[in-house]
Structure formats: structure tokens, C-alpha cells
Amino acid sequence: MRVVIAEDSVLLRAGVQSLLADVGIETAAAVSNGDDLLVAVREHQPDLVIADVRMPPTFTDEGLRAAIAARKEVPGLPVLVVSQYVEGSYAVDLIAEGTSGVGYLLKERVADVADFLEAVRRVAGGGSAIDPDVVAQMLSRNRDPLERLTARELEVLGLMAQGLSNAAIAKDLVVTQGAVENHISNIFAKLGLEASRDQNRRIRAVLTYLDSTTVRT
């Protein structure tokens, strides 16, 4: 079996490559961004792609988008996506055209070497391997979308709805602006708000908040 690995973390990329090598699985290429993933797939025609969801430059869904694009270029190309977060909306995008040769695991599962390698072989063989936590979130998507947010994320979204900037939110909550940006990134992911050229995710998040709170009242 030959795989292409796409992961921006040097340590994790090397770790996965080492795990695969230990059981005789060859890494044809190990890259750090979505563009290089597509190039590697075209060049090496691997039996499996293992890709992180969030990669440079925006660390939102570049890896996932590249994996989906690779699967369209090479129909049936097995893809195993790994993510640090439970992002059910991304999983839905990945399996939209079928679950054959598709996997979505949380990175914490990689620590269980036996389970990870079993998932690798299953997906490469045309099966599926979807993390139970991801499945649970996918099943809950029809519920109130705000239920997916933590108390702090809901607080941040409420302040966004009041028109506060990131800096103003940080001052109000007495946290760093970087922390606010991380919360907002998580809010976008949990609400399934993907980046697009014609719609502002901040506005869409606020509209979701206002719509949900209106229904509640």
C-alpha cells in the first residue's frame, strides 16, 4: 500500500509516517498543505490519502477541500481525514457522494495505534471509518445549532450579535484577542459556516444566533 500524507504539523506527519512504515506501508509523499496534496496525488496515484482538515493558510478546511478535490479527480480514491475537532459538517461534505473508501477520525484516535492502522486498512480497502463522536454530531445537526456551542462560545457569539469587534469582545471578557479569534473559528466550524466569497461568515453566524434566540422566545 502507498499513501500520501497531508499534515502541517511536522511531528505528527513524521509520527504517522513512522507508524505506517513499521507495518510495511509506504509513504509516497508527505506534504504540509492542500495544494501540495493535490500535486502529490496526481504524481504518485496513491492507494490512500491521509489528510488533516485544517491546514495553511487559513487553518479552516483547506485539507478537507483538497481531499475532496483529489477524490473528484481520482474517483473512488480512498481518503482518511483526521481532525483535532469534532466537525460534523465537514464529515457530511466528505461522505456526500458515498461512504466507500472514506474515513473521518479525531486525532486522539491516532494515539491508539492498533485502531488507527485498522482504520487505514479498512478505508484503503473501500470500507469506512467514521469516529463515533463525529457520527453523534452529525445526528444532532437537526437540533438547535447553538446547542453545539460551549457557554463561552455562546457568550462570544452574543457579543458579536451586539456588533462588537474582536478587540471589544476581548476587552469585555477580559481575554486576549487571540482567544476570541479561536472561539470565533470554533463557532464557524460548529455552525457549519464555510468560507465563501459572497457571504460573510460573521454575519451568517449572527443571523443564526438571532434566528435561534427568536425561536426560543
Coordinates of C-alpha atoms in Angstrom, one line a residue:
M1 CA 0.0 0.0 0.0
R2 CA 1.2 3.5 -0.8
V3 CA -0.2 6.6 0.9
V4 CA 0.1 10.4 0.7
I5 CA 0.0 12.2 4.0
A6 CA -1.1 15.8 4.3
E7 CA -0.4 17.3 7.7
D8 CA 1.0 20.7 8.7
S9 CA 2.5 19.5 12.0
V10 CA 6.0 18.2 11.3
L11 CA 5.9 15.9 14.4
L12 CA 2.5 14.4 13.7
R13 CA 3.4 14.0 10.0
A14 CA 6.6 12.1 10.8
G15 CA 4.8 10.1 13.5
V16 CA 2.1 8.8 11.2
Q17 CA 4.8 8.1 8.5
S18 CA 6.7 6.1 11.1
L19 CA 3.7 4.1 12.2
L20 CA 2.9 3.2 8.7
A21 CA 6.5 2.2 7.9
D22 CA 6.5 -0.2 10.9
V23 CA 3.8 -2.3 9.2
G24 CA 5.2 -2.1 5.7
I25 CA 3.0 0.8 4.4
E26 CA 5.0 3.1 2.1
T27 CA 4.5 6.9 2.2
A28 CA 4.8 8.1 -1.3
A29 CA 4.7 11.8 -0.2
A30 CA 4.3 13.8 3.0
V31 CA 3.1 17.4 2.5
S32 CA 2.0 20.3 4.6
N33 CA -0.7 22.0 2.6
G34 CA -3.7 21.3 0.4
D35 CA -2.1 22.5 -2.9
D36 CA 0.8 20.1 -2.4
L37 CA -1.6 17.3 -1.6
L38 CA -3.2 17.6 -5.0
V39 CA 0.1 17.7 -6.7
A40 CA 1.3 14.6 -4.8
V41 CA -1.9 12.7 -5.7
R42 CA -1.5 13.4 -9.3
E43 CA 2.1 12.4 -9.3
H44 CA 2.0 9.3 -7.2
Q45 CA -1.5 7.9 -7.6
P46 CA -1.6 6.6 -4.1
D47 CA -3.8 3.8 -2.6
L48 CA -4.9 6.1 0.2
V49 CA -4.8 9.8 1.3
I50 CA -4.5 10.7 5.0
A51 CA -5.2 14.4 5.4
D52 CA -5.7 16.9 8.2
V53 CA -8.8 19.1 8.0
R54 CA -7.2 22.4 9.0
M55 CA -4.0 23.4 7.2
P56 CA -2.4 26.6 5.9
P57 CA -3.0 29.3 5.0
T58 CA -6.3 29.9 7.0
F59 CA -6.4 26.7 9.0
T60 CA -10.1 26.2 8.4
D61 CA -10.8 23.4 5.9
E62 CA -8.0 23.5 3.3
G63 CA -7.1 19.9 3.9
L64 CA -10.6 18.7 3.6
R65 CA -11.3 20.7 0.5
A66 CA -8.1 19.3 -1.1
A67 CA -9.0 15.8 -0.2
I68 CA -12.5 16.2 -1.7
A69 CA -10.9 17.7 -4.8
A70 CA -8.5 14.8 -5.1
R71 CA -11.4 12.3 -4.7
K72 CA -13.1 14.0 -7.6
E73 CA -10.0 13.9 -9.8
V74 CA -9.5 10.2 -8.9
P75 CA -13.0 8.7 -8.4
G76 CA -13.0 6.2 -5.6
L77 CA -9.7 7.4 -4.2
P78 CA -9.7 6.3 -0.5
V79 CA -9.4 9.3 1.9
L80 CA -8.9 9.2 5.6
V81 CA -9.4 12.6 7.2
V82 CA -8.1 13.4 10.7
S83 CA -9.1 16.4 12.8
Q84 CA -8.4 17.8 16.2
Y85 CA -12.1 18.8 16.5
V86 CA -15.5 17.2 16.1
E87 CA -16.7 18.9 12.9
G88 CA -19.8 17.0 11.7
S89 CA -20.5 19.5 8.9
Y90 CA -17.1 18.7 7.3
A91 CA -17.8 14.9 7.6
V92 CA -21.1 15.4 5.8
D93 CA -19.2 17.2 2.9
L94 CA -16.7 14.3 2.8
I95 CA -19.3 11.5 2.6
A96 CA -21.8 13.4 0.5
E97 CA -21.1 11.2 -2.5
G98 CA -20.9 7.9 -0.6
T99 CA -19.1 6.2 2.3
S100 CA -17.0 3.8 0.3
G101 CA -13.3 4.4 0.9
V102 CA -13.9 7.3 3.4
G103 CA -12.8 7.8 7.0
Y104 CA -13.0 10.7 9.5
L105 CA -11.1 10.3 12.8
L106 CA -10.3 12.5 15.6
K107 CA -6.5 12.9 16.1
E108 CA -6.8 11.5 19.6
R109 CA -7.7 8.1 18.0
V110 CA -4.3 8.1 16.2
A111 CA -2.8 7.5 19.7
D112 CA -4.4 4.1 19.6
V113 CA -2.1 2.6 17.1
A114 CA -4.0 -0.6 16.5
D115 CA -7.3 1.2 15.9
F116 CA -5.7 3.7 13.6
L117 CA -3.9 1.1 11.5
E118 CA -7.1 -0.9 11.3
A119 CA -8.9 2.2 10.1
V120 CA -6.2 2.8 7.5
R121 CA -6.5 -0.7 6.1
R122 CA -10.3 -0.6 6.2
V123 CA -10.6 2.7 4.3
A124 CA -7.9 1.7 1.8
G125 CA -9.9 -1.4 1.1
G126 CA -13.0 0.5 0.3
G127 CA -14.7 0.5 3.7
S128 CA -15.5 3.4 6.0
A129 CA -14.2 4.5 9.4
I130 CA -16.2 7.4 11.0
D131 CA -15.3 8.5 14.5
P132 CA -18.3 7.8 16.9
D133 CA -18.1 11.4 18.2
V134 CA -18.4 12.7 14.7
V135 CA -21.4 10.5 14.0
A136 CA -23.0 11.8 17.1
Q137 CA -22.7 15.4 16.0
M138 CA -23.9 14.6 12.5
L139 CA -27.0 13.0 14.1
S140 CA -27.6 16.2 16.1
R141 CA -27.4 18.6 13.3
N142 CA -31.1 19.0 13.1
R143 CA -31.3 20.3 16.6
D144 CA -30.8 23.9 17.7
P145 CA -27.4 24.7 16.2
L146 CA -26.5 26.8 19.2
E147 CA -26.5 23.7 21.3
R148 CA -23.2 22.7 19.8
L149 CA -21.5 25.8 21.3
T150 CA -19.8 26.0 24.7
A151 CA -21.0 28.6 27.2
R152 CA -18.0 30.8 26.3
E153 CA -18.6 30.4 22.6
L154 CA -22.3 31.3 23.0
E155 CA -21.2 34.4 25.0
V156 CA -18.8 35.5 22.3
L157 CA -21.5 35.0 19.6
G158 CA -23.9 37.1 21.7
L159 CA -21.4 39.9 21.8
M160 CA -20.8 39.6 18.0
A161 CA -24.6 40.0 17.6
Q162 CA -24.3 43.3 19.5
G163 CA -21.9 44.5 16.8
L164 CA -18.7 44.3 18.9
S165 CA -15.4 43.9 17.2
N166 CA -12.9 41.1 18.2
A167 CA -10.9 43.7 20.2
A168 CA -14.0 44.9 22.0
I169 CA -15.1 41.4 22.8
A170 CA -11.7 40.6 24.2
K171 CA -11.9 43.7 26.4
D172 CA -15.4 42.8 27.6
L173 CA -14.5 39.3 28.5
V174 CA -11.0 40.2 29.8
V175 CA -9.3 37.7 27.5
T176 CA -6.8 38.1 24.7
Q177 CA -7.8 38.9 21.2
G178 CA -6.2 35.7 20.0
A179 CA -8.5 33.7 22.4
V180 CA -11.5 35.5 20.9
E181 CA -10.4 34.6 17.4
N182 CA -10.0 31.0 18.4
H183 CA -13.6 31.0 19.8
I184 CA -14.9 32.6 16.6
S185 CA -13.2 30.0 14.5
N186 CA -14.7 27.2 16.6
I187 CA -18.1 28.9 16.3
F188 CA -17.9 29.0 12.5
A189 CA -16.9 25.3 12.4
K190 CA -19.6 24.1 14.8
L191 CA -22.3 26.1 12.9
G192 CA -21.1 24.7 9.6
L193 CA -20.2 28.1 8.2
E194 CA -17.7 27.6 5.5
A195 CA -15.6 30.4 3.9
S196 CA -17.1 31.8 0.7
R197 CA -16.5 34.8 -1.5
D198 CA -20.0 36.2 -1.5
Q199 CA -21.1 35.7 2.1
N200 CA -19.6 37.0 5.4
R201 CA -19.4 34.2 8.0
R202 CA -19.6 36.6 10.8
I203 CA -22.9 37.9 9.5
R204 CA -24.2 34.4 8.9
A205 CA -23.2 33.4 12.5
V206 CA -25.1 36.4 13.9
L207 CA -28.1 35.6 11.8
T208 CA -28.1 32.0 13.1
Y209 CA -27.9 33.3 16.7
L210 CA -30.7 35.8 16.2
D211 CA -32.9 33.2 14.4
S212 CA -32.3 30.6 17.2
T213 CA -32.9 33.0 20.1
T214 CA -36.1 34.3 18.4
V215 CA -37.4 30.7 18.1
R216 CA -36.6 30.1 21.8
T217 CA -38.6 33.1 22.9

